[in-house]
Amino acid sequence: MTNNLKVLRAIKNISQEDLAKQIEVSRQTINAMEKGKYVPSTVLALKLARFFEISVEKIFVLEEND
């Protein structure tokens, strides 16, 4: 699975730390998601979608081998 978190953060001009505080996770969690090392729970994905005001599918994309 890939994601657009880094791009979305840049558009909103928000740091990993600030995003983490907004959705109540650690900065390390945001970093791991951006690097593709952590797949978020449904609840976390929905919190991100709510924060960025877009659908989950616009943040996370399933790859062929997922």
Short mmCIF file of C-alpha atoms in Angstrom, two decimals:
data_model
loop_
_atom_site.label_atom_id
_atom_site.label_comp_id
_atom_site.label_asym_id
_atom_site.label_seq_id
_atom_site.Cartn_x
_atom_site.Cartn_y
_atom_site.Cartn_z
CA MET A 1 0.00 0.00 0.00
CA THR A 2 1.24 3.47 -0.82
CA ASN A 3 0.08 6.78 0.60
CA ASN A 4 0.15 10.49 -0.07
CA LEU A 5 0.62 11.66 3.52
CA LYS A 6 3.84 13.55 2.92
CA VAL A 7 2.33 15.47 -0.01
CA LEU A 8 -0.86 16.20 1.91
CA ARG A 9 1.15 17.47 4.87
CA ALA A 10 3.15 19.73 2.56
CA ILE A 11 -0.02 21.17 1.05
CA LYS A 12 -1.33 21.98 4.54
CA ASN A 13 2.15 23.06 5.69
CA ILE A 14 1.96 20.83 8.76
CA SER A 15 4.77 18.88 10.41
CA GLN A 16 4.69 15.20 11.32
CA GLU A 17 4.54 16.26 14.96
CA ASP A 18 1.57 18.58 14.41
CA LEU A 19 -0.33 15.97 12.41
CA ALA A 20 0.38 13.37 15.07
CA LYS A 21 -1.07 15.63 17.76
CA GLN A 22 -4.18 16.31 15.68
CA ILE A 23 -5.00 12.62 15.25
CA GLU A 24 -3.63 11.50 18.62
CA VAL A 25 -0.71 9.27 17.58
CA SER A 26 3.05 9.59 17.89
CA ARG A 27 5.24 11.36 15.36
CA GLN A 28 6.95 8.00 14.83
CA THR A 29 3.63 6.53 13.69
CA ILE A 30 3.25 9.25 11.06
CA ASN A 31 6.84 8.74 9.96
CA ALA A 32 6.37 4.96 9.68
CA MET A 33 3.18 5.39 7.64
CA GLU A 34 4.86 7.83 5.26
CA LYS A 35 7.71 5.35 4.72
CA GLY A 36 5.27 2.49 4.12
CA LYS A 37 6.46 0.59 7.19
CA TYR A 38 3.14 0.81 9.05
CA VAL A 39 -0.37 0.13 7.77
CA PRO A 40 -2.88 2.14 9.79
CA SER A 41 -6.00 0.75 11.39
CA THR A 42 -9.35 1.64 9.89
CA VAL A 43 -9.97 4.14 12.67
CA LEU A 44 -6.62 5.84 12.09
CA ALA A 45 -7.18 5.97 8.32
CA LEU A 46 -10.59 7.56 8.91
CA LYS A 47 -9.11 10.13 11.31
CA LEU A 48 -6.58 11.09 8.65
CA ALA A 49 -9.33 11.37 6.02
CA ARG A 50 -11.35 13.59 8.35
CA PHE A 51 -8.35 15.78 9.11
CA PHE A 52 -7.45 16.27 5.43
CA GLU A 53 -11.13 16.46 4.43
CA ILE A 54 -10.74 13.87 1.67
CA SER A 55 -11.64 10.21 1.23
CA VAL A 56 -9.44 7.44 2.56
CA GLU A 57 -8.88 6.30 -1.05
CA LYS A 58 -7.24 9.64 -1.84
CA ILE A 59 -4.71 9.06 0.96
CA PHE A 60 -4.04 5.32 0.70
CA VAL A 61 -3.72 3.29 -2.50
CA LEU A 62 -3.63 -0.50 -2.68
CA GLU A 63 -0.90 -1.92 -4.90
CA GLU A 64 -1.39 -4.94 -7.16
CA ASN A 65 0.40 -7.25 -4.72
CA ASP A 66 -1.50 -6.09 -1.61
#
